[in-house]
Coordinates of N, CA and C and ligand atoms in Angstrom, one line a residue:
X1 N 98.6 14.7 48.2 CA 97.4 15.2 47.6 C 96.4 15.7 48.7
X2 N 97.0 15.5 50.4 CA 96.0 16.1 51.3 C 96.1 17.6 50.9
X3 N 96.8 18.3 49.9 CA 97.5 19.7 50.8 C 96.1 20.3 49.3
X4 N 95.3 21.2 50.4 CA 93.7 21.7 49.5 C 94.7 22.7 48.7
X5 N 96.0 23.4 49.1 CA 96.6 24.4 47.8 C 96.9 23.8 46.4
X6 N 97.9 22.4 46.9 CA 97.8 21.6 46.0 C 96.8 21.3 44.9
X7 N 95.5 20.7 45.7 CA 94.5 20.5 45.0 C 93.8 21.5 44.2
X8 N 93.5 22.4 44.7 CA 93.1 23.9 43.6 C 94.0 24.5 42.6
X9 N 95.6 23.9 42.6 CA 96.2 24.7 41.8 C 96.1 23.1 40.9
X10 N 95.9 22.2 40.9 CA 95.7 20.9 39.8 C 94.7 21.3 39.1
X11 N 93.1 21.5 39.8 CA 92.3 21.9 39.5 C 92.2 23.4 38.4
X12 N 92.9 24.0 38.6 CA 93.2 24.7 37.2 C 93.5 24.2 36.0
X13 N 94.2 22.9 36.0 CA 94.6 22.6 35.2 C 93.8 21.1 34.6
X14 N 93.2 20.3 35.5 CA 92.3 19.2 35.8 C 91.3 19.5 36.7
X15 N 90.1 19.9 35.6 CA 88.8 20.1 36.9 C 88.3 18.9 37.2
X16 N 88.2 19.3 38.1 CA 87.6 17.7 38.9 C 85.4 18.3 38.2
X17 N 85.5 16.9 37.5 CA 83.9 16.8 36.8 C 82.9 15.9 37.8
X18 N 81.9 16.2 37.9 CA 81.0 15.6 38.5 C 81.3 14.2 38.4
X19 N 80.7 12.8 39.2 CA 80.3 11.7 38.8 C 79.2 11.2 38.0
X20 N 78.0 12.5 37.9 CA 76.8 11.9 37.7 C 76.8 12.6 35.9
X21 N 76.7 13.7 36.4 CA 76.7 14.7 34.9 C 77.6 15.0 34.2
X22 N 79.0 14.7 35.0 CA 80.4 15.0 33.9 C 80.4 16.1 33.3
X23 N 79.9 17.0 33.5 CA 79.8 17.8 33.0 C 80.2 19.4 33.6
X24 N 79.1 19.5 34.7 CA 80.0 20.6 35.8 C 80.6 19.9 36.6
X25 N 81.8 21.2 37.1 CA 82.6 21.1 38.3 C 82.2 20.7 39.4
X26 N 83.0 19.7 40.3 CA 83.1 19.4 41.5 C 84.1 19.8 42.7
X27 N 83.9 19.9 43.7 CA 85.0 20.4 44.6 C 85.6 18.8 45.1
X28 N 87.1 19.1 45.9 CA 87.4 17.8 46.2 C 87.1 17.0 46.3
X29 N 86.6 17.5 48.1 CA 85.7 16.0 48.8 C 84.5 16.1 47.6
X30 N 83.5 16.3 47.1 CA 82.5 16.3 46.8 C 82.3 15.3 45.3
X31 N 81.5 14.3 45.3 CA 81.9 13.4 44.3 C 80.4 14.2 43.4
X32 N 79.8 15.3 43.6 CA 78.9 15.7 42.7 C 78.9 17.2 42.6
X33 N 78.3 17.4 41.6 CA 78.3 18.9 41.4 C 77.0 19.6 42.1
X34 N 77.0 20.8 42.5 CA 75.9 21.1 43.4 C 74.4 21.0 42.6
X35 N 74.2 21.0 41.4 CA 73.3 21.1 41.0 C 73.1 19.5 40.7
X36 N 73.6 18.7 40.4 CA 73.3 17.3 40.6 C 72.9 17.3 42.0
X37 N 73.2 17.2 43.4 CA 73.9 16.9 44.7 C 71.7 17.7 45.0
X38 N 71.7 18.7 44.3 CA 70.0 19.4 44.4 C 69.1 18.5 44.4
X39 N 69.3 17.4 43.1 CA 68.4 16.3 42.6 C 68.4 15.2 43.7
X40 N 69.2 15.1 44.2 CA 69.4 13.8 45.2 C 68.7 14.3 46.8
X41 N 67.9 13.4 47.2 CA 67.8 13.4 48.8 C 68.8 12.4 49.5
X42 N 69.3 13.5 50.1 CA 70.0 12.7 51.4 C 69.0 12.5 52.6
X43 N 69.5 11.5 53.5 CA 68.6 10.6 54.3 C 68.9 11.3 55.8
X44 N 70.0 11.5 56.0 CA 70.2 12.2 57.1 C 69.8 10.9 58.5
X45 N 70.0 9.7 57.7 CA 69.7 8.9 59.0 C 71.0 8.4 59.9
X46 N 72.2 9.0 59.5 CA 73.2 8.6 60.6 C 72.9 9.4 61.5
X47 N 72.2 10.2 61.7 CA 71.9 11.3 62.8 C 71.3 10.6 63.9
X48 N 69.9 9.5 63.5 CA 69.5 9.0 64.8 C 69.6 7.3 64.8
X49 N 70.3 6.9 65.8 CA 71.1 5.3 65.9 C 69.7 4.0 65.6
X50 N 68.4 4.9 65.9 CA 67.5 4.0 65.5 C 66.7 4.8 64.5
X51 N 66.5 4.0 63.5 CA 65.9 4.9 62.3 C 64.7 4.1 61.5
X52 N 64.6 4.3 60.0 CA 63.7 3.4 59.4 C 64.5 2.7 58.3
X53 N 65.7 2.6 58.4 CA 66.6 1.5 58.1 C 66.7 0.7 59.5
X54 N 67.1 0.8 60.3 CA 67.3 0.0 61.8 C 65.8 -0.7 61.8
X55 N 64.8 0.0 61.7 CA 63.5 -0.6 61.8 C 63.3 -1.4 61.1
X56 N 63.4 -2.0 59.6 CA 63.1 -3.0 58.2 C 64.0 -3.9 59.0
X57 N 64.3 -4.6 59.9 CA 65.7 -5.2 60.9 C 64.8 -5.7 62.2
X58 N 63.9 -5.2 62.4 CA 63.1 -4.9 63.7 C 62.9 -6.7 63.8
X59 N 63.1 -8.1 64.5 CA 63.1 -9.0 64.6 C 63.7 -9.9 63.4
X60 N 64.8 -9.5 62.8 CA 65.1 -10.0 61.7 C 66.7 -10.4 62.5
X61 N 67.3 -8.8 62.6 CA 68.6 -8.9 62.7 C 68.4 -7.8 64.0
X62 N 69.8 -8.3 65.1 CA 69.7 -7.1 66.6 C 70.9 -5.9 65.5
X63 N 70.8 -5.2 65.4 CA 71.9 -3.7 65.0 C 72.4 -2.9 66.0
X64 N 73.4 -2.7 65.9 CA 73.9 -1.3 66.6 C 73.5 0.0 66.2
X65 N 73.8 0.1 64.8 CA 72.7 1.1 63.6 C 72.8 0.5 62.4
X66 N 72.5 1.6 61.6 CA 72.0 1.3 59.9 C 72.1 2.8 59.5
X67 N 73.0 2.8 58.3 CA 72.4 4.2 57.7 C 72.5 3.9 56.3
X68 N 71.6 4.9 55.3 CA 72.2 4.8 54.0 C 72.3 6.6 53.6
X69 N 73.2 7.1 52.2 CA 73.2 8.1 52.1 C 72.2 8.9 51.7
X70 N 71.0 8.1 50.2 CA 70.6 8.7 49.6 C 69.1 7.9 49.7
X71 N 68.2 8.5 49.5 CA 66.9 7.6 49.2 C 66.8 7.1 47.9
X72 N 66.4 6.1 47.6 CA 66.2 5.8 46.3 C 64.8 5.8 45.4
X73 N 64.9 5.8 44.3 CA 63.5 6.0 43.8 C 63.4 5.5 42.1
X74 N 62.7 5.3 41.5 CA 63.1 4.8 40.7 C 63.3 5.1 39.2
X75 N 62.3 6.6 39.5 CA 62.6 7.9 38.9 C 63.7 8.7 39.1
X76 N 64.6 8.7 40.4 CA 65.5 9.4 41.1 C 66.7 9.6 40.4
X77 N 67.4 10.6 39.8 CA 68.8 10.5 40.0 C 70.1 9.4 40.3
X78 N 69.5 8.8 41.4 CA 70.4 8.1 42.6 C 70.0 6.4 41.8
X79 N 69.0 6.4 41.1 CA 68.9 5.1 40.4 C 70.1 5.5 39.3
X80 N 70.3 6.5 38.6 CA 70.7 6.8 37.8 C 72.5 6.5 38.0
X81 N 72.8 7.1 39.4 CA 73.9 7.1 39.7 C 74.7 5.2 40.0
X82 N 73.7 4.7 40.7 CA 73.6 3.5 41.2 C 74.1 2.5 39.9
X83 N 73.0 2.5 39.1 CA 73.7 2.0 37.5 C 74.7 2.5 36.9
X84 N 75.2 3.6 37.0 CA 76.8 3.8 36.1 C 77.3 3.0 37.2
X85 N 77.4 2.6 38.5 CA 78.5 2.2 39.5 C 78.1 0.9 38.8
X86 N 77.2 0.2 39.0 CA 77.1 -1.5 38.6 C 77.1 -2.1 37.4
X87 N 76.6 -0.9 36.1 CA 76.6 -1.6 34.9 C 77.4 -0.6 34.2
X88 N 77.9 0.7 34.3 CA 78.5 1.9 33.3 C 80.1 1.7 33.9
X89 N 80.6 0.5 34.1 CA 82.1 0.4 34.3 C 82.8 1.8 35.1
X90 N 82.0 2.4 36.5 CA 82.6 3.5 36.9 C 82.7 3.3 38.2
X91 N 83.6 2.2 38.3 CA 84.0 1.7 40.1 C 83.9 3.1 40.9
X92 N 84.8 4.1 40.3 CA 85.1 5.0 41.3 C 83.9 6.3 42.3
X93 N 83.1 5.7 41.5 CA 81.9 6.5 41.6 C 81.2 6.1 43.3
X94 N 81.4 4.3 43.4 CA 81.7 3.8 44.7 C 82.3 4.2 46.0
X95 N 83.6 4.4 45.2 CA 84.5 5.1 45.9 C 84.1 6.3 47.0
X96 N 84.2 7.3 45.6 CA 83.3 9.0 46.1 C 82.7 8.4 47.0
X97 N 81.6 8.4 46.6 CA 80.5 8.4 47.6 C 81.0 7.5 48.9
X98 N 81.6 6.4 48.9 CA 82.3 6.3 50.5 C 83.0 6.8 51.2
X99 N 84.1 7.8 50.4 CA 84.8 9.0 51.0 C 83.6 9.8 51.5
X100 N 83.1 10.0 50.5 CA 81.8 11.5 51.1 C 80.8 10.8 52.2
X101 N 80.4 9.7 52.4 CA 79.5 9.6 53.2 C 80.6 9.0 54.7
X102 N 81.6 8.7 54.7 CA 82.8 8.0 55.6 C 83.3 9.8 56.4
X103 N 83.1 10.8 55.9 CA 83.5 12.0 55.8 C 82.0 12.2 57.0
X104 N 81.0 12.7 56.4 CA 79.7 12.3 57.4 C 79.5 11.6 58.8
X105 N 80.2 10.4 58.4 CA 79.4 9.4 59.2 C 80.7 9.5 60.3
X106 N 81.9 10.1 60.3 CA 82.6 10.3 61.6 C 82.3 11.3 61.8
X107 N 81.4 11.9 62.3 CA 81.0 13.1 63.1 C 80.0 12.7 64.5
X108 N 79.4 10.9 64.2 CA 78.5 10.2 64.9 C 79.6 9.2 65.8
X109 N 79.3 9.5 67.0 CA 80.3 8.4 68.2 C 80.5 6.9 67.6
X110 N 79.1 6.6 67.2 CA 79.1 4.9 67.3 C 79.7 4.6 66.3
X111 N 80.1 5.4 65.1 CA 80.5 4.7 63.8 C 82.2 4.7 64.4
X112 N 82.2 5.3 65.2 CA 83.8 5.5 65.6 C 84.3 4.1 66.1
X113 N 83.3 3.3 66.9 CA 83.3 1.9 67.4 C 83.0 0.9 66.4
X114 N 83.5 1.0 65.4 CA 83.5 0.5 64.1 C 84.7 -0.3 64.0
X115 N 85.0 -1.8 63.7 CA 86.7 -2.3 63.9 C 86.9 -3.1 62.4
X116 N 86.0 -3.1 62.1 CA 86.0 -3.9 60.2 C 84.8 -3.6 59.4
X117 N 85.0 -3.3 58.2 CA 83.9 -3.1 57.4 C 83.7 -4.1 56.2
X118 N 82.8 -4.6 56.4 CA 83.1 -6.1 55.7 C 81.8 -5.3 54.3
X119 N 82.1 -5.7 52.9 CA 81.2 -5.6 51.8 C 80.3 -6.6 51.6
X120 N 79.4 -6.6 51.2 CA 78.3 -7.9 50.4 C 78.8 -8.1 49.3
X121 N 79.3 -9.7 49.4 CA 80.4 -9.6 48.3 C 79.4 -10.5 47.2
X122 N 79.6 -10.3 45.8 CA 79.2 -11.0 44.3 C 79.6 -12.1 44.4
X123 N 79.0 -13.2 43.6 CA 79.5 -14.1 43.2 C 80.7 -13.8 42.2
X124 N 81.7 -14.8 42.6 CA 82.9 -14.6 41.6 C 82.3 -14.5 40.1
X125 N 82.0 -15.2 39.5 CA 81.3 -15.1 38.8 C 81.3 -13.9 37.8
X126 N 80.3 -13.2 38.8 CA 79.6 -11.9 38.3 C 80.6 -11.0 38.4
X127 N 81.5 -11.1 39.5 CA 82.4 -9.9 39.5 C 83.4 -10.0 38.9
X128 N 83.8 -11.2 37.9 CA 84.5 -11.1 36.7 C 83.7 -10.8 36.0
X129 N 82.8 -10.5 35.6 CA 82.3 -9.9 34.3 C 82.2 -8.2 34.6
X130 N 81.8 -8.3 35.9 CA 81.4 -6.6 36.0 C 83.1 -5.8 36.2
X131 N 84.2 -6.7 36.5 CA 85.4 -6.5 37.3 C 85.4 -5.8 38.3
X132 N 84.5 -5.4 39.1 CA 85.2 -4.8 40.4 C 83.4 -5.7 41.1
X133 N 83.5 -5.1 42.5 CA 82.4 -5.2 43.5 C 81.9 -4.3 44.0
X134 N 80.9 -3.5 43.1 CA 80.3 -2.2 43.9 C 80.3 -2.0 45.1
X135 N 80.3 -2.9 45.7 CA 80.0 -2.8 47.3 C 81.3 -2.6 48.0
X136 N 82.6 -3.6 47.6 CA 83.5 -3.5 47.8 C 84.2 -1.3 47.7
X137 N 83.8 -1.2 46.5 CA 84.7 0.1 46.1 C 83.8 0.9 47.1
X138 N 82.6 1.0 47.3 CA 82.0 1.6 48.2 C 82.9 1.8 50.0
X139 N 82.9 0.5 50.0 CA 83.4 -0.1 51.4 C 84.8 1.0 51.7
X140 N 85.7 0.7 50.1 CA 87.1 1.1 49.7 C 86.9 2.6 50.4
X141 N 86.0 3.5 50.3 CA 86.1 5.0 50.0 C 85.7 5.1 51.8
X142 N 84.6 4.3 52.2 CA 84.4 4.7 53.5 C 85.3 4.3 54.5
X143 N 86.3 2.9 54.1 CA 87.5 3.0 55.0 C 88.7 3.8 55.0
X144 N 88.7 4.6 54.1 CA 89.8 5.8 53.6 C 89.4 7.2 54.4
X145 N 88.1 7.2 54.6 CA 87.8 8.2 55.4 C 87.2 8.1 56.6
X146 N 87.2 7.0 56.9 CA 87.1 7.0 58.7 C 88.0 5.8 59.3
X147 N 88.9 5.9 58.1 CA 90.1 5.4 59.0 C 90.2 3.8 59.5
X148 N 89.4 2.7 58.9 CA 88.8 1.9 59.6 C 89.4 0.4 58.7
X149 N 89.6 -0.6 58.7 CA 90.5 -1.6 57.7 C 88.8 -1.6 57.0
X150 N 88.6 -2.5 55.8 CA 87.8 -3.5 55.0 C 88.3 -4.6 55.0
X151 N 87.5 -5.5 54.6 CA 88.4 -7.0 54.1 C 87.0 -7.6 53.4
X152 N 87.8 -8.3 52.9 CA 86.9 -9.4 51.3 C 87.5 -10.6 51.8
X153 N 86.5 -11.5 51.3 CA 86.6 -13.0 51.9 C 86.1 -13.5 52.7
X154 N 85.6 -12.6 53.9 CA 85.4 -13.0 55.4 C 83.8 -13.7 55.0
X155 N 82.8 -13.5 54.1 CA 82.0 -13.6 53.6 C 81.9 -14.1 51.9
X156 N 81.5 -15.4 51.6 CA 81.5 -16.3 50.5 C 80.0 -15.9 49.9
X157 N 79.8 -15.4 48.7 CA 78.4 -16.0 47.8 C 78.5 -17.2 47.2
X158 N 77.8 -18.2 47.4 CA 77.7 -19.4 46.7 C 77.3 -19.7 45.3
X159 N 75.8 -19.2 45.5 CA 75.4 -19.4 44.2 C 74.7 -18.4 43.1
X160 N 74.8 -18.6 41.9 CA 74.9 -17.7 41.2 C 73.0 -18.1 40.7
X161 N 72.7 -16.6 41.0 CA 71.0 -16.8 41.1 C 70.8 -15.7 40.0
X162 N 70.6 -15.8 38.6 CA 70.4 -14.9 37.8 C 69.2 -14.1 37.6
X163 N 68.0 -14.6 37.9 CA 67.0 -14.3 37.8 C 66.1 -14.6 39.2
X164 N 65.1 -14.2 39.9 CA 64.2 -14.5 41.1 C 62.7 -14.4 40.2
X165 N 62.8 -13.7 39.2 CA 61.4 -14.3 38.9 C 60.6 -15.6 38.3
X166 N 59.4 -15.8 38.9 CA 58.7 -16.7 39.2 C 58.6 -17.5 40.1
X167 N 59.9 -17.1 41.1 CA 59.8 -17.6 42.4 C 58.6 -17.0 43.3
X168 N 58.3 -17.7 44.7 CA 57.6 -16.9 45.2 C 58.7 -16.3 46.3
X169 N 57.9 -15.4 47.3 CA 58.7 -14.8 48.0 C 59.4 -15.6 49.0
X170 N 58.8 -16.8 49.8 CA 59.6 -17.6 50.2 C 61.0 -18.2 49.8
X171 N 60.7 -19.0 48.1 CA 61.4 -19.2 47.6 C 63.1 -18.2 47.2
X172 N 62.3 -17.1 47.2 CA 63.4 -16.2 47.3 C 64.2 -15.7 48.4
X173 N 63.4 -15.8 49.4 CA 64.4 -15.5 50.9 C 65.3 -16.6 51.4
X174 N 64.7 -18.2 50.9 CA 65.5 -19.5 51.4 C 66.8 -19.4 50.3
X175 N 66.4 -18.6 49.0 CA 67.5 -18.8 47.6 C 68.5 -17.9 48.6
X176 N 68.4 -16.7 49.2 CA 69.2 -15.8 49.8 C 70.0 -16.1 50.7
X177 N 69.0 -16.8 51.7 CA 69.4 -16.9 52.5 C 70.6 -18.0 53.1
X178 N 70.6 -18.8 51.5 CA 71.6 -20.0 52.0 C 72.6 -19.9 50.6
X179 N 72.4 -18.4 50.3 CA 74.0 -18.1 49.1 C 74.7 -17.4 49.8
X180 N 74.9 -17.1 51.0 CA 76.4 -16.9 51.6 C 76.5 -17.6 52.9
X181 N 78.3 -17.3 52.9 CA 78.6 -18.4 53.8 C 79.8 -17.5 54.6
X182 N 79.7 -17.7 56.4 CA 80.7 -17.5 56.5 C 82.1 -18.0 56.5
X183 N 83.3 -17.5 55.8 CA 84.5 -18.2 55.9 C 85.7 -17.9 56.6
X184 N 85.8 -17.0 57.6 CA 86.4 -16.4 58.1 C 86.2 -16.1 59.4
X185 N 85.7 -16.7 60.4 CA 85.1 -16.8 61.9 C 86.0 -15.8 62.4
X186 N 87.0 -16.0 62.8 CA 88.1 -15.6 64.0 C 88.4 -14.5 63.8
X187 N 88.1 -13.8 61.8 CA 88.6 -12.8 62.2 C 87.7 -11.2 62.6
X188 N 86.0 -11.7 62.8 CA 85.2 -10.9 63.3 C 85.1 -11.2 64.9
X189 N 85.5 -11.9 65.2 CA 84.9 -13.0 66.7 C 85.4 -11.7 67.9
X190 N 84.0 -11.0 68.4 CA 84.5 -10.1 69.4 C 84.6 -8.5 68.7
X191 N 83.9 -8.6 67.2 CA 84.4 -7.3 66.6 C 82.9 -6.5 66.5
X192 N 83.2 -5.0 66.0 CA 81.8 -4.0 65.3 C 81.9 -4.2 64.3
X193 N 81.0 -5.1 63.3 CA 81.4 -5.0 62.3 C 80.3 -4.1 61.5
X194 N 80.6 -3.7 60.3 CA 79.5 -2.0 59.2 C 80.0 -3.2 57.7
X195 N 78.8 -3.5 57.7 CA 78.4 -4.4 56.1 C 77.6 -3.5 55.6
X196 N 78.5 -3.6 54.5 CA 78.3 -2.3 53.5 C 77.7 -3.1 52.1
X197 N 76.6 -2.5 51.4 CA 76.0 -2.7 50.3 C 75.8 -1.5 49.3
X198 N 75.4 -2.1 47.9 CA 75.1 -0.5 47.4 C 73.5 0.1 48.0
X199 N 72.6 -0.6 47.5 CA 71.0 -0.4 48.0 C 70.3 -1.5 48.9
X200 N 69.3 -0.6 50.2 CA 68.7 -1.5 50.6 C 67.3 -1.3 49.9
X201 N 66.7 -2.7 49.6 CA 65.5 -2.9 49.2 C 64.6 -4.2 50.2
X202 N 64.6 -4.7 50.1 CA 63.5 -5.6 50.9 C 64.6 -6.0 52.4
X203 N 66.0 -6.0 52.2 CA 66.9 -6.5 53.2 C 67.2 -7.8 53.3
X204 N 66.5 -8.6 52.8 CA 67.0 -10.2 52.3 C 68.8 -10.0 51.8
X205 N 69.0 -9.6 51.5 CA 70.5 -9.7 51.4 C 71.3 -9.7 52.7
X206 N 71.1 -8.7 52.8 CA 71.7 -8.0 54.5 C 71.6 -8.6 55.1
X207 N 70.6 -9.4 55.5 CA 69.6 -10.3 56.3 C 70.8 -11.6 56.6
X208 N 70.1 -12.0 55.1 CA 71.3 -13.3 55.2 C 73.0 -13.2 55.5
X209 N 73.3 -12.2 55.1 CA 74.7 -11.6 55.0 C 75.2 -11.9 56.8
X210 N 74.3 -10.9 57.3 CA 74.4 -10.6 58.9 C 74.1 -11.7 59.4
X211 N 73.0 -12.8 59.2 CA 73.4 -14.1 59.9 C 73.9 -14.7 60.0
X212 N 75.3 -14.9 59.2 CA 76.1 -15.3 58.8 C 77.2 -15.0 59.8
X213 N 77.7 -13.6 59.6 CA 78.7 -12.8 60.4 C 78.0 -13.1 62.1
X214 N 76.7 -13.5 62.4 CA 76.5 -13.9 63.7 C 77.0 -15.0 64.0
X215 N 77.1 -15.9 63.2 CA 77.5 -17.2 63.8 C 79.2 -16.7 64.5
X216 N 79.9 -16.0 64.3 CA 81.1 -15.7 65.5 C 80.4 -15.2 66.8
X217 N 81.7 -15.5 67.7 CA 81.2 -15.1 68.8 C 81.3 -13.6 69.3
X218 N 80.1 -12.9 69.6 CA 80.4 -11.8 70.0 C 80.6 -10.5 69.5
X219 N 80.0 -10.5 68.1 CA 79.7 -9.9 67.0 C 79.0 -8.6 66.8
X220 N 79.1 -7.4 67.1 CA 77.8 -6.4 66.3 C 78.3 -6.1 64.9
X221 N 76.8 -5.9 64.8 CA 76.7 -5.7 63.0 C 76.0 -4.4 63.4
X222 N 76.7 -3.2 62.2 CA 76.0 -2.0 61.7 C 76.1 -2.2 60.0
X223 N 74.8 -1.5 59.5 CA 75.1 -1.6 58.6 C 75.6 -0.1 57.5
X224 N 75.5 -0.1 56.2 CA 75.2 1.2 55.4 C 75.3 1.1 54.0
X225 N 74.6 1.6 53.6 CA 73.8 1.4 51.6 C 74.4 2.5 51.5
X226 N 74.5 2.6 50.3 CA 74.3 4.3 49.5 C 73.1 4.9 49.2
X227 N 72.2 4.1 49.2 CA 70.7 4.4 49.3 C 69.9 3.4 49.6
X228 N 68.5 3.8 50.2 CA 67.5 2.8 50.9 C 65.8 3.0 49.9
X229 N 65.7 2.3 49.5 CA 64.3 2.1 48.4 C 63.4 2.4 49.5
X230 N 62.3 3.1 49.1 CA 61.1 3.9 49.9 C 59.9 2.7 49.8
X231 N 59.8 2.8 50.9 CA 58.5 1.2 50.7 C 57.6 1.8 50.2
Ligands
LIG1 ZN1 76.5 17.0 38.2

C-alpha cells in the first residue's frame, strides 16, 4: 500500500472521505479534507523545543519537549473531532492524526531521540466500554510513522474516578495524582520516552503520568496531545 500509484488507482474506486466531514475527499497521508483541515489551527509548536506546552511543565515536570497538533477550543472543530475519537466509536481517527502528526514531527532532530512512546492509558474499566484507548490509537499512528515501538502496560490507571465535580482543586490533583502506577521499571530505565495523550488541559494527567515514568533510572520524558486547551 506504500506504492502512491497504487493508492490513486484504489482511490478511483474507494475515495478516501474525510475523518471529520465524511463527506469530501481526502488525500492519503491526510486524515482531513482541505476545507475541514481550514477550520482547524495547527500549533506549529514542534518547531520550537521550548514552547507553551513545555512551559504549563515549567517546575512541575523537567521535558526534553512537548508538542500538540491542534489548539483546542470549545467551539473548535478539533472538539468536534476529539469526541467522534472518544465517544463516536472512530478509533481510527486516532490513528490518522498520529500518522499525520508522526509525519511532521520527524522533520525535528529531538523527536528522532525518541526510543518508546508510552500512551496515558484508561482504566480497564472504561476501555472496555469505549473498546479501544484513544490515546493508545493515537500513539498506534505516530509509531507507524516515525518508526519508533509503543507499548501499553508500562503505566497502570488504578482508579476509576467518574466524576471530579465538587471536589476542590486539590482534591483533584491528589485523585490524579495517585491513579497511576508505574509497572514496568526496566523497561524505560535509561530511555526517551513521548507520552502521548489526546488533549492537554490543566496537565494533571501528564503530570502524574510522568512522575511515575520518573521513578526509573534515567529517564526523559517528551510529551504530545493532539490538541492543547487555550488558557
Ligand atoms: Zn472534511
Amino acid at each position: 500500500m506504500k506504492n502512491p500509484w497504487w493508492n490513486d488507482f484504489l482511490s478511483l474506486f474507494f475515495p478516501l472521505l474525510c475523518l471529520l466531514c465524511r463527506y469530501n475527499q481526502r488525500t492519503t497521508n491526510q486524515p482531513l479534507c482541505l476545507a475541514c483541515q481550514a477550520k482547524l489551527s495547527p500549533t506549529n509548536l514542534h518547531l520550537h523545543h521550548e514552547n507553551e506546552f513545555t512551559d504549563r511543565f515549567i517546575g512541575r515536570v523537567q521535558l526534553e519537549t512537548a508538542t500538540a497538533l491542534y489548539y483546542f477550543s470549545k467551539t473548535s472543530k478539533v472538539q468536534t473531532l476529539l469526541h467522534l475519537l472518544k465517544y463516536g466509536d472512530r478509533p481510527m481517527i486516532g490513528v490518522q492524526l498520529g500518522r499525520w502528526y508522526g509525519y511532521l514531527l520527524k522533520e525535528q532532530a529531538l523527536f528522532s531521540t525518541i526510543d518508546l512512546i508510552i500512551p496515558v492509558p484508561l482504566h480497564p474499566k472504561r476501555e472496555r466500554q469505549r473498546g479501544y484507548n484513544q490515546s493508545t490509537q493515537f500513539a498506534m499512528g505516530l509509531s507507524e510513522a516515525l518508526n519508533i515501538p509503543y507499548k501499553e502496560g508500562v503505566l497502570e490507571r488504578r482508579m476509576y474516578t467518574t466524576t471530579q465535580t465538587g471536589k476542590n482543586r486539590f482534591d483533584r490533583l491528589e485523585n490524579v495524582l495517585s491513579a497511576f502506577q508505574l509497572k514496568q521499571k526496566d523497561i524505560i530505565a535509561g530511555k526517551h520516552v513521548l507520552l502521548v495523550d489526546d488533549v492537554l488541559t490543566t496537565g494533571a494527567t501528564l503530570e502524574a503520568c510522568a512522575l511515575q515514568l520518573l521513578e526509573a533510572p534515567d529517564v526523559k520524558i517528551s510529551m504530545a496531545t493532539i490538541a492543547i486547551a487555550m488558557n
